[in-house]
Short mmCIF file of C-alpha atoms (C1' of nucleotides) in Angstrom, two decimals:
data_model
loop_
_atom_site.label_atom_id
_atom_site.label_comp_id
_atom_site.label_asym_id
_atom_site.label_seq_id
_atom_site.Cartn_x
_atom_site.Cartn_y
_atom_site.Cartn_z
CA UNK A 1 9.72 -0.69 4.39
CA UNK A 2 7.02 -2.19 6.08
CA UNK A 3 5.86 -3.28 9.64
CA UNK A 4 8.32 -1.01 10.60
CA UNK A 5 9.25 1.75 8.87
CA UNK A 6 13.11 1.05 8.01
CA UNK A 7 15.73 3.77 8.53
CA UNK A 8 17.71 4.39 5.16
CA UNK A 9 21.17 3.34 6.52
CA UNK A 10 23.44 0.34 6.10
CA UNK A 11 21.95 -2.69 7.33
CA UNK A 12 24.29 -4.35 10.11
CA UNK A 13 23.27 -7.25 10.30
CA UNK A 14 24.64 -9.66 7.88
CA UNK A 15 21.27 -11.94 6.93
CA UNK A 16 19.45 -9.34 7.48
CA UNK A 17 20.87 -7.52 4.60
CA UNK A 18 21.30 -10.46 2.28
CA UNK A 19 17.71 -10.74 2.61
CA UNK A 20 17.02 -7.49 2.21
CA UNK A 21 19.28 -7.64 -0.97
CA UNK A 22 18.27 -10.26 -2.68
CA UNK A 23 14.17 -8.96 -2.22
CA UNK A 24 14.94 -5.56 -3.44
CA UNK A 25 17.40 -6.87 -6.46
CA UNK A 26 14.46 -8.83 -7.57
CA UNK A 27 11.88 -5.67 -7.02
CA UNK A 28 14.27 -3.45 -9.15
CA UNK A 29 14.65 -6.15 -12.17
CA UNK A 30 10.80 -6.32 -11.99
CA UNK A 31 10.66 -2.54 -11.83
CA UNK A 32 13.33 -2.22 -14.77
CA UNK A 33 11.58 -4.55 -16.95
CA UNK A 34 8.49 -2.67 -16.22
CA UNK A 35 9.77 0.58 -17.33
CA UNK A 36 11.49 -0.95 -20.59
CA UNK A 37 8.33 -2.44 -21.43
CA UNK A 38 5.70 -0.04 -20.77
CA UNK A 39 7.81 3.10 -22.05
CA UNK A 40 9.84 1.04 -24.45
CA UNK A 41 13.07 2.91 -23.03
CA UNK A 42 16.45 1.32 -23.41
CA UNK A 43 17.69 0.80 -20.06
CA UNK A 44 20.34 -1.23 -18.20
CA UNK A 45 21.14 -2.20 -14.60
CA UNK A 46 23.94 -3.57 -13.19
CA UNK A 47 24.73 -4.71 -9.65
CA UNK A 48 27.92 -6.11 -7.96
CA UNK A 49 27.02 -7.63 -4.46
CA UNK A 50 29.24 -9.42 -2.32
CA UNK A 51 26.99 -12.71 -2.32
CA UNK A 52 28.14 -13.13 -5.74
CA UNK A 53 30.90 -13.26 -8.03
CA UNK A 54 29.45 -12.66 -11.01
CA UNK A 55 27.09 -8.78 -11.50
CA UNK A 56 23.77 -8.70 -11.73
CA UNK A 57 22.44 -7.27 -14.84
CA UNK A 58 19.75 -6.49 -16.52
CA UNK A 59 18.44 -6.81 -19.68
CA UNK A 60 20.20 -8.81 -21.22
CA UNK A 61 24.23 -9.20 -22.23
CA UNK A 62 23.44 -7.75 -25.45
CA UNK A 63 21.45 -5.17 -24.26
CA UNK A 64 23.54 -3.97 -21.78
CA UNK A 65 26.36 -3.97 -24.65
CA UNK A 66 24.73 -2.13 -26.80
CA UNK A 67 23.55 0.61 -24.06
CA UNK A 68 27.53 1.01 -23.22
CA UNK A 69 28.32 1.37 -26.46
CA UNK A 70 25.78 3.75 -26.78
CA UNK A 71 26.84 6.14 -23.40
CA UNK A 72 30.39 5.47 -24.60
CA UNK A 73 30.09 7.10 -28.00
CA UNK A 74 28.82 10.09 -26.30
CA UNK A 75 30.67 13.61 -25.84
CA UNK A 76 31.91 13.17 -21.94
CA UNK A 77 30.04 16.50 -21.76
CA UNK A 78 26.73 15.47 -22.63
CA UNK A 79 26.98 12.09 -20.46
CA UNK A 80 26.95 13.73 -17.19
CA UNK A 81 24.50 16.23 -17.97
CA UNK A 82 22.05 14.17 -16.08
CA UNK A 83 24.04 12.18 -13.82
CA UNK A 84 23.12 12.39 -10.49
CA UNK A 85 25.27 11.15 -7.49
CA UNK A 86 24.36 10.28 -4.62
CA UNK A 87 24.81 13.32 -2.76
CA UNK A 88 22.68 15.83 -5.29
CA UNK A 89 19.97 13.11 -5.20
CA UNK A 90 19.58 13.18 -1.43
CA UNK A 91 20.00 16.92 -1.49
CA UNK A 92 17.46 17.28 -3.45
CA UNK A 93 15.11 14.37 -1.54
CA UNK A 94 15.74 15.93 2.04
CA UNK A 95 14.47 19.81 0.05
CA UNK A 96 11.58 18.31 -1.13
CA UNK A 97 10.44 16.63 2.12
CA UNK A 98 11.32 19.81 4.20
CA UNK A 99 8.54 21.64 1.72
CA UNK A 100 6.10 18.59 2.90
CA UNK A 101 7.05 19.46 6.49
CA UNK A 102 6.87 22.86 5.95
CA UNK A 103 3.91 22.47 4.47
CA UNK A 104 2.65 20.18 6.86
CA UNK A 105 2.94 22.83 9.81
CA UNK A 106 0.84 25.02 8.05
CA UNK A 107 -1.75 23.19 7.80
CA UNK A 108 -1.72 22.04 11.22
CA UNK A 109 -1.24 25.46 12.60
CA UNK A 110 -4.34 26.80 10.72
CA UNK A 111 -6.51 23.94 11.71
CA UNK A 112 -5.57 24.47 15.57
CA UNK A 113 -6.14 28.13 14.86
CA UNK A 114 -9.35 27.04 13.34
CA UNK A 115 -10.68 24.70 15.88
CA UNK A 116 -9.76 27.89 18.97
CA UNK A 117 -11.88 30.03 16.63
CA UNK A 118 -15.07 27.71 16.59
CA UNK A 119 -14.65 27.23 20.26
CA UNK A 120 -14.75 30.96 20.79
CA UNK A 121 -17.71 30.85 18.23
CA UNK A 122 -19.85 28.11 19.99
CA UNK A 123 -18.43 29.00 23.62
CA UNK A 124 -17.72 32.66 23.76
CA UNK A 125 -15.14 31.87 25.92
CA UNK A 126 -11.80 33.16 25.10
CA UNK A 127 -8.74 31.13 24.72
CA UNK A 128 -6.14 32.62 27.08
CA UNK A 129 -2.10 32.27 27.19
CA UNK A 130 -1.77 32.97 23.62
CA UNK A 131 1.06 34.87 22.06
CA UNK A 132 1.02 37.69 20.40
CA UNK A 133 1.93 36.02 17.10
CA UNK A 134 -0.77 33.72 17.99
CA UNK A 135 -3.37 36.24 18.16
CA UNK A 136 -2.22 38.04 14.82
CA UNK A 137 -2.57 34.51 13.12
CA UNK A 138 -5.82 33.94 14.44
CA UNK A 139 -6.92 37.93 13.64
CA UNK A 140 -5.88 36.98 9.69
CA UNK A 141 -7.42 33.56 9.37
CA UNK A 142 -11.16 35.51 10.92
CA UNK A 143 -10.24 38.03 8.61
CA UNK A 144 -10.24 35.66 5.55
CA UNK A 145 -13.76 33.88 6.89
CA UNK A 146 -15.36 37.24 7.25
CA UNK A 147 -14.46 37.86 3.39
CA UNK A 148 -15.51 34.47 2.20
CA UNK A 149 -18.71 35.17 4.29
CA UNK A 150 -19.51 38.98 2.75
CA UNK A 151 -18.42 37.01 -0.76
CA UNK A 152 -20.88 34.52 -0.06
CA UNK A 153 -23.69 37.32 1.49
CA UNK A 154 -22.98 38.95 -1.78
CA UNK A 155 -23.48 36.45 -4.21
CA UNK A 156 -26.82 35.37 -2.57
CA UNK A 157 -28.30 39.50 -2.85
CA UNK A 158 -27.43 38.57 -6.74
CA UNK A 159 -29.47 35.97 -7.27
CA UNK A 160 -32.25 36.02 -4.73
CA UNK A 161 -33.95 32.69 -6.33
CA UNK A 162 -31.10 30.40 -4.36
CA UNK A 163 -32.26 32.61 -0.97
CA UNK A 164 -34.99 30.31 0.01
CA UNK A 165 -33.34 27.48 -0.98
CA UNK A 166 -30.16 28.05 1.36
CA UNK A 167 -32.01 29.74 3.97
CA UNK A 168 -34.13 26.22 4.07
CA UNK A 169 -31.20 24.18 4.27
CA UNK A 170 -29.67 26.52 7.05
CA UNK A 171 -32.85 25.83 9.14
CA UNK A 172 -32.28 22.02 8.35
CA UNK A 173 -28.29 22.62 9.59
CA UNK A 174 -29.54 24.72 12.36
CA UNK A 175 -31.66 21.97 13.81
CA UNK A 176 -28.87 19.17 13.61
CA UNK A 177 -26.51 21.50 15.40
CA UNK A 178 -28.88 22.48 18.47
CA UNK A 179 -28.77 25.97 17.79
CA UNK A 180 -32.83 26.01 19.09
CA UNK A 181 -34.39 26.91 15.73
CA UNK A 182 -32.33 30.51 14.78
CA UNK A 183 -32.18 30.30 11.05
CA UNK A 184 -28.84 30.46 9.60
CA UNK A 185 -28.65 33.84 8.27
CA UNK A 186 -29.43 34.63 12.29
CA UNK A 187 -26.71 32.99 13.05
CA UNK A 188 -24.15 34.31 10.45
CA UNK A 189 -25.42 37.63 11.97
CA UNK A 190 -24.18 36.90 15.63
CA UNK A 191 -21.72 34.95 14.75
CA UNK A 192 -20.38 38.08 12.38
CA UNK A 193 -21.20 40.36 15.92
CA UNK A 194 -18.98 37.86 18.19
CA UNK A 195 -15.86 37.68 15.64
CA UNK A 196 -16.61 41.72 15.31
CA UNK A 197 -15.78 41.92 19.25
CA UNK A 198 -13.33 39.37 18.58
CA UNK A 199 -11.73 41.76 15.73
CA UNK A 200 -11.84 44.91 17.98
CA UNK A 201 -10.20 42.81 20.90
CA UNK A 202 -7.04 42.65 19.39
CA UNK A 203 -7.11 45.81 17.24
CA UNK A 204 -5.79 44.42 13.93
CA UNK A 205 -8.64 43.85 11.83
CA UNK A 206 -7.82 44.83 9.11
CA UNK A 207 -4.35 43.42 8.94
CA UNK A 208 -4.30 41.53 5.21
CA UNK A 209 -0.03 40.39 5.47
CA UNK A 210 -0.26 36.91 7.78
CA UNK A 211 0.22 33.77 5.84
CA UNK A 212 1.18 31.22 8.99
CA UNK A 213 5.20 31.05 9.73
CA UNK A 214 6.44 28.53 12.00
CA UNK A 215 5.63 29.22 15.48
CA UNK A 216 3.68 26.48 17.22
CA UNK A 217 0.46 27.63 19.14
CA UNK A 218 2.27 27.12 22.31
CA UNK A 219 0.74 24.79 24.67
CA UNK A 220 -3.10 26.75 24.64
CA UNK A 221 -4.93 23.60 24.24
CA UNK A 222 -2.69 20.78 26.27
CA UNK A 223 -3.03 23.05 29.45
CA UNK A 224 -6.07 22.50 31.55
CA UNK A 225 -5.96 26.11 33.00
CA UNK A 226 -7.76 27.33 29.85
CA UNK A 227 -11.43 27.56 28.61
CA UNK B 1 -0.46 0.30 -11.25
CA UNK B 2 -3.61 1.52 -9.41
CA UNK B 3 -7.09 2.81 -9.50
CA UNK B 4 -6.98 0.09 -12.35
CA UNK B 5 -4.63 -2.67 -12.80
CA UNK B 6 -2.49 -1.66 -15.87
CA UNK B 7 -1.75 -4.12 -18.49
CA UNK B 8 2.29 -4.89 -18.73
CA UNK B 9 2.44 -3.56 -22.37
CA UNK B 10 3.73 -0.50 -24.39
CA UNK B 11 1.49 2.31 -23.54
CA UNK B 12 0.47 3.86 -26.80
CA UNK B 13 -1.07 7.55 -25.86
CA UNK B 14 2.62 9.73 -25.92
CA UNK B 15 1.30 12.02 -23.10
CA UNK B 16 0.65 9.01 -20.73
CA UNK B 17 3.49 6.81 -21.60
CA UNK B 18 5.58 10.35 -20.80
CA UNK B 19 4.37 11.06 -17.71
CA UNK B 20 4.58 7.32 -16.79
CA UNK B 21 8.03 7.18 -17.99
CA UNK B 22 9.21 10.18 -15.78
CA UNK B 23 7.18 8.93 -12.36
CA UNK B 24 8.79 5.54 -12.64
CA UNK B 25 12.08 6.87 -13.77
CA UNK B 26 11.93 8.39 -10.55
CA UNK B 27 10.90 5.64 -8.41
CA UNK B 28 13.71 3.25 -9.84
CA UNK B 29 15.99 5.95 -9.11
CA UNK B 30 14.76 5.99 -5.89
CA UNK B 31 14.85 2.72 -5.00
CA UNK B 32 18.29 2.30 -6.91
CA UNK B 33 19.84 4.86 -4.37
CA UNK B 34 18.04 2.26 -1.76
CA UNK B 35 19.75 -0.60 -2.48
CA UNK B 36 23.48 1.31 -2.56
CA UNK B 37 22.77 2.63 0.75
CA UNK B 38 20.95 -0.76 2.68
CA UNK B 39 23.16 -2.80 1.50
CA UNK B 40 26.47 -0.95 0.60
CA UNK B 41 26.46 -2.53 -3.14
CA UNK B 42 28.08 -0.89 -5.91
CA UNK B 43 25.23 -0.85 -8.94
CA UNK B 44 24.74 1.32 -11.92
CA UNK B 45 21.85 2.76 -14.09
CA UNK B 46 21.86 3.90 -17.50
CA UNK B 47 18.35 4.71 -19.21
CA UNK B 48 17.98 6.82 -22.51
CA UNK B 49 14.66 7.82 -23.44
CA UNK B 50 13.56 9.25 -26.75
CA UNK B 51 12.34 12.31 -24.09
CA UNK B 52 15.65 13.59 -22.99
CA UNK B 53 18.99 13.74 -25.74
CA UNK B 54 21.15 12.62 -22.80
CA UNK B 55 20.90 9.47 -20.80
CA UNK B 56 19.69 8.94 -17.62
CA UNK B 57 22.25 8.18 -15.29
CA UNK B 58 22.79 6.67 -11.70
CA UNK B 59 24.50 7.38 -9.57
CA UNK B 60 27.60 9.59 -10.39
CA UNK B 61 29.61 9.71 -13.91
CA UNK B 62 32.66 8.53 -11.25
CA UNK B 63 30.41 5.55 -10.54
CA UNK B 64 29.23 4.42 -13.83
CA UNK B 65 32.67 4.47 -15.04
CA UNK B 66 33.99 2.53 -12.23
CA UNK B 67 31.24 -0.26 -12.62
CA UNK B 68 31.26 -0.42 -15.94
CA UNK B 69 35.26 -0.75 -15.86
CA UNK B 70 35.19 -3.45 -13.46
CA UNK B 71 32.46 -4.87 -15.70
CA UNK B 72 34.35 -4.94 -18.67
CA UNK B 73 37.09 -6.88 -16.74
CA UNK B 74 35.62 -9.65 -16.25
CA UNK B 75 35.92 -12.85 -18.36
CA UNK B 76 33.01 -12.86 -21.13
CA UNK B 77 31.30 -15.88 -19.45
CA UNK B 78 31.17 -14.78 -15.60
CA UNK B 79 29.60 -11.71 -17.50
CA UNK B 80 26.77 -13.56 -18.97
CA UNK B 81 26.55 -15.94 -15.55
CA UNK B 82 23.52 -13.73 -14.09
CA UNK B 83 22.36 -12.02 -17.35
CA UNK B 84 18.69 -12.20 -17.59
CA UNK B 85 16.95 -11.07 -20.40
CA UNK B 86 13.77 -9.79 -20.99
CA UNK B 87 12.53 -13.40 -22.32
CA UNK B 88 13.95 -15.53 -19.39
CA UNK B 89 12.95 -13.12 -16.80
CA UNK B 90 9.17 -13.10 -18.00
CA UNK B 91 9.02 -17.13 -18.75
CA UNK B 92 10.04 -17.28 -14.56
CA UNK B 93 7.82 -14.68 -13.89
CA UNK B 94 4.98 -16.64 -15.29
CA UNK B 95 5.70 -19.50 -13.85
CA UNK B 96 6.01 -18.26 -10.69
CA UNK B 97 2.44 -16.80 -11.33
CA UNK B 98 1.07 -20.06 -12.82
CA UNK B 99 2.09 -21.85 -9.45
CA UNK B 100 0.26 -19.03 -7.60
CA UNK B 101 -2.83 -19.40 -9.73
CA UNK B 102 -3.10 -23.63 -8.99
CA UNK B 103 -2.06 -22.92 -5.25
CA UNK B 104 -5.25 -20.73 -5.16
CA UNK B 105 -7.62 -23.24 -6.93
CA UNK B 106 -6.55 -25.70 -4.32
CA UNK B 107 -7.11 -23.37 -1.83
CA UNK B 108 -10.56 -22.14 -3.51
CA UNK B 109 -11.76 -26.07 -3.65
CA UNK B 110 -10.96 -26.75 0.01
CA UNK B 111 -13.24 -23.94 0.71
CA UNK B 112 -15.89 -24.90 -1.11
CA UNK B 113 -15.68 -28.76 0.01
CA UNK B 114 -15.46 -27.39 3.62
CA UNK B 115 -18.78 -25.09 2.65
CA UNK B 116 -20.50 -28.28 1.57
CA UNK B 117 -19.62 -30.39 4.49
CA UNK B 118 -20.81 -27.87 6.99
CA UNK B 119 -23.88 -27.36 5.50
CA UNK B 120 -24.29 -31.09 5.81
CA UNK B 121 -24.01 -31.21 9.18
CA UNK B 122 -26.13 -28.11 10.39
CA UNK B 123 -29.25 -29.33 8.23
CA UNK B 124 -28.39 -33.02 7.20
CA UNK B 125 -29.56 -32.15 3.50
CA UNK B 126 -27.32 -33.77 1.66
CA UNK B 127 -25.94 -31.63 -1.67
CA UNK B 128 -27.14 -33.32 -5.00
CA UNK B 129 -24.89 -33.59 -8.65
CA UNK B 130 -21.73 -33.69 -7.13
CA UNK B 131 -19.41 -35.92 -9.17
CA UNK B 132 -17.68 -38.75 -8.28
CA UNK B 133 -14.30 -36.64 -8.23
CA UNK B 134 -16.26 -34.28 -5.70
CA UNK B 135 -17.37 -36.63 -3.52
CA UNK B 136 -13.68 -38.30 -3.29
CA UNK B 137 -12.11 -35.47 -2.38
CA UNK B 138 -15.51 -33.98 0.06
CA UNK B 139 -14.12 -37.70 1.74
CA UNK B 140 -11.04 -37.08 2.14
CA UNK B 141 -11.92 -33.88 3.83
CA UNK B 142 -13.85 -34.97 6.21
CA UNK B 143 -11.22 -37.91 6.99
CA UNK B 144 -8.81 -34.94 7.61
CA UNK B 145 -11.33 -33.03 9.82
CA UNK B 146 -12.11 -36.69 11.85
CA UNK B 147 -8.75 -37.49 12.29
CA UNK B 148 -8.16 -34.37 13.82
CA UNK B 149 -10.73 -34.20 16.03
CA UNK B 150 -10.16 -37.76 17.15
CA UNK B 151 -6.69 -36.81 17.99
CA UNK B 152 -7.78 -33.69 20.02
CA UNK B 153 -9.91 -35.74 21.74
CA UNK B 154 -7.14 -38.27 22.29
CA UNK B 155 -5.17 -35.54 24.21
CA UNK B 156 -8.19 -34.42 25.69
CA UNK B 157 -8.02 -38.00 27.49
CA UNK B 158 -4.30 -37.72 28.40
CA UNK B 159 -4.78 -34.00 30.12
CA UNK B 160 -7.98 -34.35 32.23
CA UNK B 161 -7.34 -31.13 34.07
CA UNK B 162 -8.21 -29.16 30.65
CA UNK B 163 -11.33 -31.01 29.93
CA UNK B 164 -13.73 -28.98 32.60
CA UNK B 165 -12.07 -25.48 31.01
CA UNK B 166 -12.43 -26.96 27.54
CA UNK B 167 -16.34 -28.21 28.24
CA UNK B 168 -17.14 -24.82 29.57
CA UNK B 169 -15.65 -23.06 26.87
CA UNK B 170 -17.91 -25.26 24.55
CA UNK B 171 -20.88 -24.55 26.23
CA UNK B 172 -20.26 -20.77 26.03
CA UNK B 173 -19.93 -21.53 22.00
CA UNK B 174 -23.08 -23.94 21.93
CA UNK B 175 -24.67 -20.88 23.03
CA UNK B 176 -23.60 -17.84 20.29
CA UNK B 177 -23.98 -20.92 17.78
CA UNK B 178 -28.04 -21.62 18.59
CA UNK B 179 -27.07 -25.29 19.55
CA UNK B 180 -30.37 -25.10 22.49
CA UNK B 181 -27.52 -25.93 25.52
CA UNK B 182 -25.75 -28.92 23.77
CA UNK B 183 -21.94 -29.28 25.28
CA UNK B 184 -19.46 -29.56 22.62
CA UNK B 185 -18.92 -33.01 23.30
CA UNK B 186 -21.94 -33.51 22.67
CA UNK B 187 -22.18 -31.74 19.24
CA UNK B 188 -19.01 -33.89 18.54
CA UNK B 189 -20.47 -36.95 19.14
CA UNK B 190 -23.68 -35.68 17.13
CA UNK B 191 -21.05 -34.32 14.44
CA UNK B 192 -19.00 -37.74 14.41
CA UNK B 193 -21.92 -40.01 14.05
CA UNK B 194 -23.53 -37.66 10.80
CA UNK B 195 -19.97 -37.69 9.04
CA UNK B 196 -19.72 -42.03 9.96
CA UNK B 197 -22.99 -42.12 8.06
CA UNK B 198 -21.68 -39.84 5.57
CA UNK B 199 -18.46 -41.83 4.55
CA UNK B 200 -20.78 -44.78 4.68
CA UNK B 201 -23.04 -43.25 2.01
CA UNK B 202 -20.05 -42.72 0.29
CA UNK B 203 -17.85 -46.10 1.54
CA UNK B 204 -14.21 -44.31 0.97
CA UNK B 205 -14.10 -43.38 4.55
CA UNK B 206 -10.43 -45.01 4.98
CA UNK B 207 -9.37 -43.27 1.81
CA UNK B 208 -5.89 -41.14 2.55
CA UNK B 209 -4.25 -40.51 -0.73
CA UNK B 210 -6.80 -37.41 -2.02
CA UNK B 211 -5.49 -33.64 -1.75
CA UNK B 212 -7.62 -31.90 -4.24
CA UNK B 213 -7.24 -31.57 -7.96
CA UNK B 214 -7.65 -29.42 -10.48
CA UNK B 215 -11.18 -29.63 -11.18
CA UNK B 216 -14.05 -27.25 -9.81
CA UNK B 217 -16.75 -28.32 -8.29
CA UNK B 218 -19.07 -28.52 -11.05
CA UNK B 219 -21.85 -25.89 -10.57
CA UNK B 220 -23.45 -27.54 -7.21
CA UNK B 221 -23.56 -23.58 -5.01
CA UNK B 222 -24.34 -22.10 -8.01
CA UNK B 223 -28.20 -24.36 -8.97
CA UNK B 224 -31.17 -23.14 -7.32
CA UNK B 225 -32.10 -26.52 -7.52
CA UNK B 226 -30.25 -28.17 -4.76
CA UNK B 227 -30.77 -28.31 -0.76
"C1'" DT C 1 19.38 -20.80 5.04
"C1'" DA C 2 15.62 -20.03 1.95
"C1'" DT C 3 10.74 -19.50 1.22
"C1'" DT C 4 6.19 -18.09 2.51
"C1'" DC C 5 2.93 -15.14 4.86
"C1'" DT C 6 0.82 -10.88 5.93
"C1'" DA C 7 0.45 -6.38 7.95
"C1'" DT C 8 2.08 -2.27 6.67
"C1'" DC C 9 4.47 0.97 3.88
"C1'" DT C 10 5.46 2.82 -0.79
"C1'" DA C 11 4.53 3.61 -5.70
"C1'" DT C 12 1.65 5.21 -8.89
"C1'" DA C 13 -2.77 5.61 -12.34
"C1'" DA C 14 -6.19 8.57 -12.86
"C1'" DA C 15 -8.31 12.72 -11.75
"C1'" DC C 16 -7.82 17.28 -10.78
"C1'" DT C 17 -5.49 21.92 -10.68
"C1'" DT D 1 2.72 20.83 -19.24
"C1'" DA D 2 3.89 19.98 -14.72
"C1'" DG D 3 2.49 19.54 -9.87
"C1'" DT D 4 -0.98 17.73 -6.34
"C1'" DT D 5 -4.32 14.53 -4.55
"C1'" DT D 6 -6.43 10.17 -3.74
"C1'" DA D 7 -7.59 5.46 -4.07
"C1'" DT D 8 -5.61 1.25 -5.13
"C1'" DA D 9 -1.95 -1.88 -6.63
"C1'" DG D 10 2.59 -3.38 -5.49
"C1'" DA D 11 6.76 -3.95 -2.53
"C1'" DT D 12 8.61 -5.58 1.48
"C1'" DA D 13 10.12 -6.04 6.91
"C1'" DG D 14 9.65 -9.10 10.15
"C1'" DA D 15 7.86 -13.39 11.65
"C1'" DA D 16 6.77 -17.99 10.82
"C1'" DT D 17 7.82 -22.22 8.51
#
DNA sequence: TATTCTATCTATAAACT
DNA sequence: TAGTTTATAGATAGAAT
């Protein structure tokens, strides 16, 4: 799976699936021995292909012997406690990468949430053609910046020794950004104002419920109507 | 095998040799399921581990069973055709590796021949306490390198129409390479005459039989004493 | 057809949660 | 202990030989 990335499907074309064969047979020998040695596991592999007669296997004849004896002597019960076939395992693969999408959208969501925030921050100028569901995303992800800001606010009135220090570096940070010498407690403070107005435009403060679902942030930032 | 290049050995801390066993458990069973689908082979896994009471098994019980009968068909001999165990498999492996290794000493000893020649001809110092073996093979180098370039120069001759392009592109590289306007032909002819009174110095100029051996070249790039 | 090369993709060791 | 993250080692698709 590289310089392309392959799909997982039955390679048509005949040398093209030899070769594929005979690289990944080799890979999964090297894996096997890998695992036997490193874990010191008894395992065994083996592999009928129809560009041989005879099966591939792996360890060796004995070994493989002696790990069929040992699955044969086994209660049928307890032998397919762990099988898996191929259908469970590829159930269970396609779940687990529909969490990483899932996941995935979140993420993206609340950093395009984010980045229409800052603009309204640095711009004051309001995004328009959002949805409603856009704006109650938006409302809960200011909402959790205003905490962490208050949280932070409060933990500096604790111990007032680390004031001057941050308030030093926030001149520092102010300067880099252009923001023409405010310190940055200033510009929590207006910043705080601007989400406040922000807050009372859409009337749901206060709202605490709005993890991100699904919906995509319709096409706010691809039109060039906006801003 | 990464953020450090793990030794292939029995890992003797339990924790790490379990959570290494179940990761690359995985991962063959990954790749297993791979293999059945790219290439529609029939192939069977069977690991036990002193972690789990039952063994690991790919891909269904119905599967096993069916490779393992058609495995236990077969005459004893085409059984053991493609066996490989773990002592066969690692004496290729290392061989395989061992021709790796002398392929890149070859290729390492080229380098450093090439290193010396070009130094040669940008400042006509001449590298001291090479050996005899060095300065066989530093000829037969720069045979390789005059042979070529009397052969592009041959075509050169045959295709005047790229000669003007080819000049101009020269002069271009005289120019990056601080060469004070000099055409290439010119640097060739420069070049030519430096490595005749090289192969002079060394009188093995018509020598043809040397690619390079095993040994390194002495300690010449590493001395402070030399050029 | 098989082997080699190499750019890219995947697996995973170690750290972190 | 098990899951997640991240940087690096390893596997490999496609092309070249």
């Amino acid at each position: 799976m590289t310089r392309r990335k392959v799909k997982l499907a039955f390679i048509v074309n005949e040398s093209a699936r030899k070769t594929t064969y005979r690289k990944r047979k080799n890979g999964m020998v090297k894996k096997a021995n890998e695992l036997a040695t490193l874990c010191g596991v008894e395992a065994c592999m083996i592999i009928y292909s129809p560009y041989d007669t005879e099966p591939e296997v792996w360890p060796s004849s004995m070994g493989v012997q002696s790990t069929l004896v040992r699955f044969r002597q086994m209660p049928e019960m307890e032998q397919c406690k762990k099988m898996m076939n191929q259908m469970s395992f590829t159930r269970e693969r396609i779940q687990k990468i529909s969490e990483q999408v899932k996941k995935m959208r979140r993420n993206n969501r609340e950093k395009e949430l984010a980045q229409i925030m800052y603009h309204y921050l640095s711009s004051g100028i309001f995004l328009q053609n959002m949805t409603m569901n856009d704006l109650h995303d938006l409302s809960w992800l200011i909402g959790q910046n205003l905490r962490d800001i208050s949280r932070r606010m409060e933990a500096l009135e604790m111990e007032p020794q680390n004031e001057v220090q941050i308030q030093s570096q926030g001149q520092e940070q102010a300067g880099e950004d252009n923001n023409n010498g405010k310190g940055i407690m200033e510009m929590n403070i207006s910043t705080l104002q601007r989400q406040q107005n922000f807050m009372e435009l859409m009337n749901c403060a206060g709202d605490e419920t709005l993890p991100f679902g699904e919906a995509n942030l319709c096409n706010a930032w691809s039109s060039p109507f906006y801003f």
